[in-house]
PDB file of C-alpha atoms in Angstrom:
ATOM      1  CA  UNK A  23     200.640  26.451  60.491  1.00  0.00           C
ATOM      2  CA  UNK A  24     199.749  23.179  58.711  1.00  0.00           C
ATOM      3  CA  UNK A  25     197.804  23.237  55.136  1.00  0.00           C
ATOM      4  CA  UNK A  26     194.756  21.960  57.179  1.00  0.00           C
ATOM      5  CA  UNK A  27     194.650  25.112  59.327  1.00  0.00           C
ATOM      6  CA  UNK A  28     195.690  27.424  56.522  1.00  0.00           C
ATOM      7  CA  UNK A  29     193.135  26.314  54.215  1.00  0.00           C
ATOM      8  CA  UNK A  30     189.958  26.652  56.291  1.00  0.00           C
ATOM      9  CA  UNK A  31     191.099  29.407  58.009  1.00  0.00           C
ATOM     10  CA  UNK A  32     188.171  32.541  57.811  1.00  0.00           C
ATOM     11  CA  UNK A  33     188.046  36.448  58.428  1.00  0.00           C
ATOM     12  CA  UNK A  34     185.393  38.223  60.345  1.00  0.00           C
ATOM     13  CA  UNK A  35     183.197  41.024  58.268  1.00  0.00           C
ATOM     14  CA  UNK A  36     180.839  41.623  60.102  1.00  0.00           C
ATOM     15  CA  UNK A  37     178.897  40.471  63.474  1.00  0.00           C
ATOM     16  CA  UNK A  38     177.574  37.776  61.826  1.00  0.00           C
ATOM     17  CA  UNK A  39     179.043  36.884  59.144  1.00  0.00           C
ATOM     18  CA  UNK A  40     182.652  35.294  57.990  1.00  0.00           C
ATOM     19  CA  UNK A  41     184.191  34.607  54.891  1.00  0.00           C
ATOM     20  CA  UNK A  42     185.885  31.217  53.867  1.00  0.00           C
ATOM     21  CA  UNK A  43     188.068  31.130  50.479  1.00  0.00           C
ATOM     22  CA  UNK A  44     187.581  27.310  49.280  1.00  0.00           C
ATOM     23  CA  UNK A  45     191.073  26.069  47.792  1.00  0.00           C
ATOM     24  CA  UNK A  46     191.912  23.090  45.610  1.00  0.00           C
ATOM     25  CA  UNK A  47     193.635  20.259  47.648  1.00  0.00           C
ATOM     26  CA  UNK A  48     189.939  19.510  49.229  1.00  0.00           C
ATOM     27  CA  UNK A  49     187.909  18.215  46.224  1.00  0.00           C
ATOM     28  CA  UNK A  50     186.600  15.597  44.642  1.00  0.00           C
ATOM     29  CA  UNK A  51     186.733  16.166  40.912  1.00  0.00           C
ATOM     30  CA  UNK A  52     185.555  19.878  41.225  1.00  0.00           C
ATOM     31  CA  UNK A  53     183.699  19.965  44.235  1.00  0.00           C
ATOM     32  CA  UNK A  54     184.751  20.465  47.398  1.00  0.00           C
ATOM     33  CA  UNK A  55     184.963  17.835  50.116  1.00  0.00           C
ATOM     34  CA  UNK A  56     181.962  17.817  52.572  1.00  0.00           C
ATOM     35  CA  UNK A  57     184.259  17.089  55.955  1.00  0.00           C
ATOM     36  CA  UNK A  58     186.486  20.432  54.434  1.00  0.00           C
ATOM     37  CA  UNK A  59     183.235  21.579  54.534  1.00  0.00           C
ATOM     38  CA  UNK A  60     181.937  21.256  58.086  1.00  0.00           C
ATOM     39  CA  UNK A  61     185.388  21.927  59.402  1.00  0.00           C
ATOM     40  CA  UNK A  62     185.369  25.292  57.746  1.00  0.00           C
ATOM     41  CA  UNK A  63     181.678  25.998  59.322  1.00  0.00           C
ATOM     42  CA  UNK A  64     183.165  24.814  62.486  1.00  0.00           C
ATOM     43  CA  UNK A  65     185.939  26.608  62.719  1.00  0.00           C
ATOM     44  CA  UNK A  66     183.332  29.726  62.105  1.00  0.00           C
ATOM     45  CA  UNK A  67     181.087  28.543  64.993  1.00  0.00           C
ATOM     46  CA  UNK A  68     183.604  28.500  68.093  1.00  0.00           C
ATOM     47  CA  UNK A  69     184.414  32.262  66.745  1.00  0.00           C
ATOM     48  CA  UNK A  70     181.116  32.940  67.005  1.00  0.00           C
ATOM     49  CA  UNK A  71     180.381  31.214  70.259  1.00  0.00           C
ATOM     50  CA  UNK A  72     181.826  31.806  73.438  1.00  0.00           C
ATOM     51  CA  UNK A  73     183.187  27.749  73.423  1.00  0.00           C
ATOM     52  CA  UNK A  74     185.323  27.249  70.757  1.00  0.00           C
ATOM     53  CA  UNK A  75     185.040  23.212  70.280  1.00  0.00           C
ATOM     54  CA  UNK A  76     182.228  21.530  68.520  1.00  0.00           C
ATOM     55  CA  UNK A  77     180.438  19.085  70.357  1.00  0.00           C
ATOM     56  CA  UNK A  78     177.809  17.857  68.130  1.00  0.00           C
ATOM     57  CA  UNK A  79     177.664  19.289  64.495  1.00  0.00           C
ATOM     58  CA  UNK A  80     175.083  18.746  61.683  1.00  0.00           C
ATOM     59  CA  UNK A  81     175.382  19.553  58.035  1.00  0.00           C
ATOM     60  CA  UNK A  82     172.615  19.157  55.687  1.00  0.00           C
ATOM     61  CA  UNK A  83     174.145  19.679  51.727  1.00  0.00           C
ATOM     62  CA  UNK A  84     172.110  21.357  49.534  1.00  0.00           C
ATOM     63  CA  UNK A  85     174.346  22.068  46.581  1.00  0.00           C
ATOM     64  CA  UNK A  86     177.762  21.284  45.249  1.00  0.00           C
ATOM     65  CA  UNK A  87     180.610  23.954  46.554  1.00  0.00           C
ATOM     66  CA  UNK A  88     183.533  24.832  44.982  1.00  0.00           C
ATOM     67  CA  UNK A  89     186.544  26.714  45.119  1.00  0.00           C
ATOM     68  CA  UNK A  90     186.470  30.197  45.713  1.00  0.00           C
ATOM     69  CA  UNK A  91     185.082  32.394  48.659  1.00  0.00           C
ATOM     70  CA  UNK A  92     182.397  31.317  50.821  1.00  0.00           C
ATOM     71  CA  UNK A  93     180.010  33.256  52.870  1.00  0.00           C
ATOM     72  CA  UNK A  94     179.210  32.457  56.158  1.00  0.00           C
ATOM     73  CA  UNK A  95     176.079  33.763  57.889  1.00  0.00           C
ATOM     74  CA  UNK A  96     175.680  32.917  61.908  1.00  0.00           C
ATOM     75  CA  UNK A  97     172.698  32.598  63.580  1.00  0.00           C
ATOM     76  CA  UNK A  98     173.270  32.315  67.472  1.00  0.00           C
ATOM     77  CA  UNK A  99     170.244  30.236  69.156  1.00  0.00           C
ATOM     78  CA  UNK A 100     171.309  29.793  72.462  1.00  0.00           C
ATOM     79  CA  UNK A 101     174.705  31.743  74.589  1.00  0.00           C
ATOM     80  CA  UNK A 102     174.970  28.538  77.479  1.00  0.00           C
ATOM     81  CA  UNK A 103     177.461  28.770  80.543  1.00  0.00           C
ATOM     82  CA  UNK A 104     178.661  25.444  79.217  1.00  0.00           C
ATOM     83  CA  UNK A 105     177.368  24.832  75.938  1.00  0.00           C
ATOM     84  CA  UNK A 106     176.063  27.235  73.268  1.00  0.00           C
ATOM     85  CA  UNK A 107     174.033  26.903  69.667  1.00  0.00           C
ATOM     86  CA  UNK A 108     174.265  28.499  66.432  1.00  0.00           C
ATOM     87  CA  UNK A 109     172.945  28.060  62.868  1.00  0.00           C
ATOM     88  CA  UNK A 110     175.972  28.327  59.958  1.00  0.00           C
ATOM     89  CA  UNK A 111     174.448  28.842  56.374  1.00  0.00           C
ATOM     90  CA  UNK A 112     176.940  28.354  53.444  1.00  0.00           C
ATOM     91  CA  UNK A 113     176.578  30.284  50.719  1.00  0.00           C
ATOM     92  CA  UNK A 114     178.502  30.877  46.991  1.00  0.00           C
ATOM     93  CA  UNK A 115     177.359  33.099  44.420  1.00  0.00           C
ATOM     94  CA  UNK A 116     174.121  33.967  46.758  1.00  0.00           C
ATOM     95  CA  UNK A 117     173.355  30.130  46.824  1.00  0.00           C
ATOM     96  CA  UNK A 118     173.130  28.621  49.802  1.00  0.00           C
ATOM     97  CA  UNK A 119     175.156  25.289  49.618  1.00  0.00           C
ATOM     98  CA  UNK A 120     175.200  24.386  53.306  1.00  0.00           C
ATOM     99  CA  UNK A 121     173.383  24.316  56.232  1.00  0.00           C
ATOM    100  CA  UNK A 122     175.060  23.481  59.571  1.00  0.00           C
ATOM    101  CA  UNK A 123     173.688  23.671  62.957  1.00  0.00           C
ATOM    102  CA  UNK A 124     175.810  22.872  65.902  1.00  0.00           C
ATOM    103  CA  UNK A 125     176.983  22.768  69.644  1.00  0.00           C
ATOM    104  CA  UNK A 126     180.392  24.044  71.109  1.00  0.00           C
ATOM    105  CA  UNK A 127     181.715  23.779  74.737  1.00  0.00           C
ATOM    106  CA  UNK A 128     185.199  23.745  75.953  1.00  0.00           C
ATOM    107  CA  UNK A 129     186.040  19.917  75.727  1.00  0.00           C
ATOM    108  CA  UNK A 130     189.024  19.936  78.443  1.00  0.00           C
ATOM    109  CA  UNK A 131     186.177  20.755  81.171  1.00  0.00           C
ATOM    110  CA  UNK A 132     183.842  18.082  80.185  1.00  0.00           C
ATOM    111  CA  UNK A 133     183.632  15.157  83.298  1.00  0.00           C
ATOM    112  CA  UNK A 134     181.005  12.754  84.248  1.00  0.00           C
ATOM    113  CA  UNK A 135     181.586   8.803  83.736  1.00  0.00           C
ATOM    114  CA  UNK A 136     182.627   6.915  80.972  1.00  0.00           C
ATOM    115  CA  UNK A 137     181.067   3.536  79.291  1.00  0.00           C
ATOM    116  CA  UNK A 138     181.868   1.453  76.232  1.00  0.00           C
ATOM    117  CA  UNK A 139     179.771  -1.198  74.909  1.00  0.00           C
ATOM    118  CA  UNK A 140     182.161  -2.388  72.204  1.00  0.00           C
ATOM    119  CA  UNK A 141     186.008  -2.305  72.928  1.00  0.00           C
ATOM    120  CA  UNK A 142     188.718  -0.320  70.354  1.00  0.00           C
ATOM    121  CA  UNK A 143     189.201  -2.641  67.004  1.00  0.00           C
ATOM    122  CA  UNK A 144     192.708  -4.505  67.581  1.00  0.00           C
ATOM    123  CA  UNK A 145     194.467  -3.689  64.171  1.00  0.00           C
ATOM    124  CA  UNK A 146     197.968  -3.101  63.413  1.00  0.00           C
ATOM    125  CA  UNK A 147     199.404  -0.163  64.539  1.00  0.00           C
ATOM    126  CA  UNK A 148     200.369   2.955  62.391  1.00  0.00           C
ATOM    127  CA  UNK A 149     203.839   2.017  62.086  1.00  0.00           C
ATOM    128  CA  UNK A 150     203.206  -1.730  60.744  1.00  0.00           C
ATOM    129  CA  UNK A 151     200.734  -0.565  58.049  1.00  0.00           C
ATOM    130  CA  UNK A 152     201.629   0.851  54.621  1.00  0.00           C
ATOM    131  CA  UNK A 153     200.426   4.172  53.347  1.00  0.00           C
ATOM    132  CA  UNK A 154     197.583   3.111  50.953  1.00  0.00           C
ATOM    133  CA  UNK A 155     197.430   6.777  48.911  1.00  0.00           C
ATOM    134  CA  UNK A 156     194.057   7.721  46.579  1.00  0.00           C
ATOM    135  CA  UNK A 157     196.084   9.167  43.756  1.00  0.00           C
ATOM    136  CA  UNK A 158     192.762   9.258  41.836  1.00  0.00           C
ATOM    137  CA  UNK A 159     191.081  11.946  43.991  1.00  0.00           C
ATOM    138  CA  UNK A 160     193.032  15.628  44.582  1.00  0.00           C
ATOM    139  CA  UNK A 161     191.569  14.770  48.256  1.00  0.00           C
ATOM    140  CA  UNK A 162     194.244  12.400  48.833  1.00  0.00           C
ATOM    141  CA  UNK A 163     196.886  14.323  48.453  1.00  0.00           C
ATOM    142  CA  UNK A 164     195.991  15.709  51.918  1.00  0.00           C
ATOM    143  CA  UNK A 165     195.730  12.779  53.966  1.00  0.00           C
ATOM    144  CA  UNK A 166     197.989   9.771  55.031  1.00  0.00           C
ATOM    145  CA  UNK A 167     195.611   6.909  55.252  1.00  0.00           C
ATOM    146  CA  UNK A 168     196.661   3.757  55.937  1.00  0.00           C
ATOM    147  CA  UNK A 169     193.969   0.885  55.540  1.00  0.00           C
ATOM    148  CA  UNK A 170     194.195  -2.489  57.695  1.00  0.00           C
ATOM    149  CA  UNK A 171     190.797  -3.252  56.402  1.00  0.00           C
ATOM    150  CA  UNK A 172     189.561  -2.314  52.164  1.00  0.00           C
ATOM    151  CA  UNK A 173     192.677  -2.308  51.120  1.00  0.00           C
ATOM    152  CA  UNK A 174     192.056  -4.374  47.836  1.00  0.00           C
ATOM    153  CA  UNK A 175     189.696  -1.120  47.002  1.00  0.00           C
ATOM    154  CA  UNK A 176     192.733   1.052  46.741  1.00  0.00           C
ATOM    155  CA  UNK A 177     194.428  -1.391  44.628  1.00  0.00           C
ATOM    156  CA  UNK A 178     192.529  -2.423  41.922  1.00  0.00           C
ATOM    157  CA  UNK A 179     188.921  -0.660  42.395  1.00  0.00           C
ATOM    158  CA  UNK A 180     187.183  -3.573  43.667  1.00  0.00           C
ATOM    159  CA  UNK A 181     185.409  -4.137  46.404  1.00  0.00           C
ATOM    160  CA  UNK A 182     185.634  -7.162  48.951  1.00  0.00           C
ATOM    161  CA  UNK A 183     181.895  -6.928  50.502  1.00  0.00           C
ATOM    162  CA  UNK A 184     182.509  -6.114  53.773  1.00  0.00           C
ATOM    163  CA  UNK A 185     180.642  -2.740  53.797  1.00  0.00           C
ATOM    164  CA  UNK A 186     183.941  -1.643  55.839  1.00  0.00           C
ATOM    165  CA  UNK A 187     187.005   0.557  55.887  1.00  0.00           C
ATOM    166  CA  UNK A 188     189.349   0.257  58.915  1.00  0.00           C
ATOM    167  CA  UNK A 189     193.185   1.865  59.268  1.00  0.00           C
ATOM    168  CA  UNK A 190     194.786   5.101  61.045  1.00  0.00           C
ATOM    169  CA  UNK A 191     194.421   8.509  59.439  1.00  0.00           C
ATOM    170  CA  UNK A 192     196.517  11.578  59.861  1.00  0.00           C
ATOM    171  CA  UNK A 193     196.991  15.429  57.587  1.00  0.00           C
ATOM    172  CA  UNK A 194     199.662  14.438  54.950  1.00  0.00           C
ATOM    173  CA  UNK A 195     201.904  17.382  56.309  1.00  0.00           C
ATOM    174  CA  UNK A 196     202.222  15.652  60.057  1.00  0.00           C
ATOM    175  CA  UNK A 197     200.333  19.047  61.406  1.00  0.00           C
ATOM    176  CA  UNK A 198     198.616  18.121  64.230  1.00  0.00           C
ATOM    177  CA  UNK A 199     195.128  16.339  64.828  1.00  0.00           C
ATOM    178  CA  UNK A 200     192.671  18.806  66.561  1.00  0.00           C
ATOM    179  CA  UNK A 201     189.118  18.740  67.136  1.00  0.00           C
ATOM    180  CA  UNK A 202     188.393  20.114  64.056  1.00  0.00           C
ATOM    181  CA  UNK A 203     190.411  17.665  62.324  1.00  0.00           C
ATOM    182  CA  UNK A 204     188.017  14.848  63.024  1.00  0.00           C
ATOM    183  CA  UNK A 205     185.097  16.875  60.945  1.00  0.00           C
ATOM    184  CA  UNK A 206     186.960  16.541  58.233  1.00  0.00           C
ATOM    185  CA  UNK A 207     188.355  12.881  58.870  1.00  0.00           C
ATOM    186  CA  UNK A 208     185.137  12.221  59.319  1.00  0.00           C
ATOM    187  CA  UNK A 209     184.516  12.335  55.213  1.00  0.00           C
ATOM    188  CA  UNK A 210     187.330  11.491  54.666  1.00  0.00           C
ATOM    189  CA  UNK A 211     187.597   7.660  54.138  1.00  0.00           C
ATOM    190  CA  UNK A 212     186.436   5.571  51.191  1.00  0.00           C
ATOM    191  CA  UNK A 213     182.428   5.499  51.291  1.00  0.00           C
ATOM    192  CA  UNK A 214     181.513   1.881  52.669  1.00  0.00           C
ATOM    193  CA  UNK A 215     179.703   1.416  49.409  1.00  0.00           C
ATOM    194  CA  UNK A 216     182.699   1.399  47.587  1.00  0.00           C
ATOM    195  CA  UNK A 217     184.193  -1.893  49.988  1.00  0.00           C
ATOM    196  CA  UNK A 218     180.693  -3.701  48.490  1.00  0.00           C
ATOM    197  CA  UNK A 219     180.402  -2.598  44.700  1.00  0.00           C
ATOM    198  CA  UNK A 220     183.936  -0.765  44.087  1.00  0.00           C
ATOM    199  CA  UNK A 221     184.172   2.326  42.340  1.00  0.00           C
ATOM    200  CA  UNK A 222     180.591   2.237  41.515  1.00  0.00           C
ATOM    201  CA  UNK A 223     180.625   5.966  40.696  1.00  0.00           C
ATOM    202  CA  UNK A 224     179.964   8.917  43.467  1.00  0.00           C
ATOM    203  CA  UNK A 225     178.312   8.627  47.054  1.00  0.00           C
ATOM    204  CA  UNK A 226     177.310  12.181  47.428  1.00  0.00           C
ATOM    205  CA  UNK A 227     176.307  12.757  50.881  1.00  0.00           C
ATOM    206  CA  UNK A 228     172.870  14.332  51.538  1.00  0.00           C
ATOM    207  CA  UNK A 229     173.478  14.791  55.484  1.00  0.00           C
ATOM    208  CA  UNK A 230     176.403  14.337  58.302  1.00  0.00           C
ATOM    209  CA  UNK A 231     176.843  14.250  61.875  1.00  0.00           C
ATOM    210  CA  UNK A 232     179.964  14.573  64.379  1.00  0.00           C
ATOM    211  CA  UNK A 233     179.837  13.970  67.547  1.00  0.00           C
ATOM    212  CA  UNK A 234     183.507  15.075  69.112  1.00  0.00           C
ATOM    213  CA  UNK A 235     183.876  13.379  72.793  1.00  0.00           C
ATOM    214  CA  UNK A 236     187.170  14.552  73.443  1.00  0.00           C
ATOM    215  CA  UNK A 237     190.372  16.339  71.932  1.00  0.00           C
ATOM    216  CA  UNK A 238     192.907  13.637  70.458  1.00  0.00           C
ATOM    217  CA  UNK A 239     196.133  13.017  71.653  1.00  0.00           C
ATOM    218  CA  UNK A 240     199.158  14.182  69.322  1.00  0.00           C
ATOM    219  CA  UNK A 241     199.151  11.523  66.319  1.00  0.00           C
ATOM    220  CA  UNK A 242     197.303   9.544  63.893  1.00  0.00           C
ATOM    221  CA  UNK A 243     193.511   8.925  64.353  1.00  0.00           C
ATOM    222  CA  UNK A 244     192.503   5.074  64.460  1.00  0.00           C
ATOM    223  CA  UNK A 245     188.877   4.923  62.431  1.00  0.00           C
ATOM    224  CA  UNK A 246     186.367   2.480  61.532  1.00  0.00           C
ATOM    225  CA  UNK A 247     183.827   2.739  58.893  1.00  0.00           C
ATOM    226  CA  UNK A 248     180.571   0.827  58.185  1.00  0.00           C
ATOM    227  CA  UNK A 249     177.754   0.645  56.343  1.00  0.00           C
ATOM    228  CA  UNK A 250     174.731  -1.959  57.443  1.00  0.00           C
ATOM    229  CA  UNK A 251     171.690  -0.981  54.958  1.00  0.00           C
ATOM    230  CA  UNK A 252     171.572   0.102  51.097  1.00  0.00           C
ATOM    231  CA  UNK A 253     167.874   0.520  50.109  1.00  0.00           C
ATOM    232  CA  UNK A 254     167.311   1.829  46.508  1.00  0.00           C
ATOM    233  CA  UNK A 255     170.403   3.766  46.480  1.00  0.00           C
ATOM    234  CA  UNK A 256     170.509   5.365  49.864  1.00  0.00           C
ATOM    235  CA  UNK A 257     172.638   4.638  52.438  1.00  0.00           C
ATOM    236  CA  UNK A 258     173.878   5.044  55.814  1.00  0.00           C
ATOM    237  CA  UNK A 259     177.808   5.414  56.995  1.00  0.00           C
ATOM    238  CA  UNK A 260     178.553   4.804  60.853  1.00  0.00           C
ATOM    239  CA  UNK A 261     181.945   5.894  62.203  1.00  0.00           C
ATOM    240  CA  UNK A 262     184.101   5.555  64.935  1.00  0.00           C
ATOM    241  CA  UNK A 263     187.250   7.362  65.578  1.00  0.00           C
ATOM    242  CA  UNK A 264     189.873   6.648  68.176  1.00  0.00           C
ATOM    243  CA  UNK A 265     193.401   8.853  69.250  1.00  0.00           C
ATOM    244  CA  UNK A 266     196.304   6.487  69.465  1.00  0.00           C
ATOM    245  CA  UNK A 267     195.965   6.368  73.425  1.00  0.00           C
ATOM    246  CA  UNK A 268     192.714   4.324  72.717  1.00  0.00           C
ATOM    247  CA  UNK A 269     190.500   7.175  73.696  1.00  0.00           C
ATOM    248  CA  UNK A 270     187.205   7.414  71.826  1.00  0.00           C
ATOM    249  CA  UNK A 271     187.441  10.981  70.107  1.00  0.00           C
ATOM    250  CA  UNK A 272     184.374  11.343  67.763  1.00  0.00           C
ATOM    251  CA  UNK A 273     181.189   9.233  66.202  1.00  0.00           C
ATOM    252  CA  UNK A 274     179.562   9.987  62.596  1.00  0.00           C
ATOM    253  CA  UNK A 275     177.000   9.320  61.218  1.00  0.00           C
ATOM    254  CA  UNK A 276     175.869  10.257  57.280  1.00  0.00           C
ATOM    255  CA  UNK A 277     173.062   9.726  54.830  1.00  0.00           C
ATOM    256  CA  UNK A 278     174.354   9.291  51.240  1.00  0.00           C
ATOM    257  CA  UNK A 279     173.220   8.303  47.711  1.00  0.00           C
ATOM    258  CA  UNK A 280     174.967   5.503  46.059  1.00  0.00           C
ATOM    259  CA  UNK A 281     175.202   6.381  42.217  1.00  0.00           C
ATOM    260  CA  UNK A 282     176.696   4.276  39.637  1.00  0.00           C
TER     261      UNK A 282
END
């Protein structure tokens, strides 16, 4: 069992509710990331639903979390042949931290046709980059990230003004990348904001999306971060995430605040 399963790995207490212990490894100065997050009140979800995968998941953040247990309380709103629905709330100390509504189906019996408007990114591969580790976050001790695009952000703190991050990401133990993984990659880059201003502080995000296509193929995940607008401080973060066959594995999407 990698440290990724281990650590957001919950126990049943009752029929609708499930208990998370939050661990350090996952934080950003004290608080807890917000992809650990999601993939925690994912991994609750396909327990509670008859599919186990997430599909499309949706976390509003209410309220900083932090290590130590977590309740989780499951509201089912639809039981589908196919595809089913459920509410997660997150709650420490009787607070309620995070909201997360989601889908699950089984993703191996998903078929239909397939279109792409844009093409993959052509960037080195994973084996002609250099690791490009975030020694000044505890997150980063958990991830090997390795940045064809920001780099200069990682090196000094400065930004270049793209409004991008691009590079391959995998769990710093080699465990493999599942579909659960990619809620937490998907939080787990450099904000965009930081590739315009550099460290200008913290990008606390208000609200995230992941949409998971498919499950990856064994290996590091290919991503590409963006940002487009900043308009009095908030901000949007696009992503794209790719397996290292090419496939297209999982989109994001977040609302943040850009604090200096």
């Amino acid at each position: 069992m990698g440290l990724f399963e281990q650590d957001t790995a919950v126990q049943r207490i009752s029929d609708t509710r499930w208990q998370a212990n939050l661990v350090p490894g996952w934080r950003i100065g004290e608080m807890m990331n917000g992809g650990y997050l999601l993939a925690i009140a994912g991994r609750v979800m396909g327990e509670a639903l008859p599919q186990s995968d997430p599909l499309s998941i949706n976390a509003f953040y209410l309220a900083p979390a932090f290590v130590g247990p977590m309740i989780c309380e499951v509201e089912i709103l639809r039981l589908g042949k196919n595809t089913s629905q459920a509410v997660v709330k997150m709650y420490q100390n009787d607070e309620l931290k995070v909201q997360v509504t989601g889908a699950c189906c089984d993703l191996d019996s998903l078929s239909g046709p397939t279109w792409l408007r844009t093409e993959r990114p052509d960037i080195p591969e994973w084996e002609e980059l250099v690791p490009t580790p975030n020694t000044a976050i505890e997150l980063g001790q958990r991830m090997d990230l390795r940045l064809s695009q920001g780099q200069s952000f990682m090196k000094d703190g400065k930004g270049d003004g793209r409004g991008e991050f691009q590079g391959w990401i995998r769990h710093s133990d080699g465990a493999p990348t599942d579909a659960l993984s990619l809620l937490f990659f998907s939080d787990a880059f450099p904000p965009p904001a930081f590739s315009l201003f550099g460290a200008v502080g913290w990008v606390p995000t208000i609200e995230l999306t992941v949409q998971v296509r498919a499950k990856p193929a064994p290996g590091p995940i290919q991503a590409y971060l963006w940002s487009n607008y900043l308009t009095e401080g908030i901000t949007e973060e696009d992503g794209l995430f790719w397996d290292n066959t090419g496939k297209l594995v999982a989109i994001s999407r977040q609302s943040a605040k850009v604090r200096a």
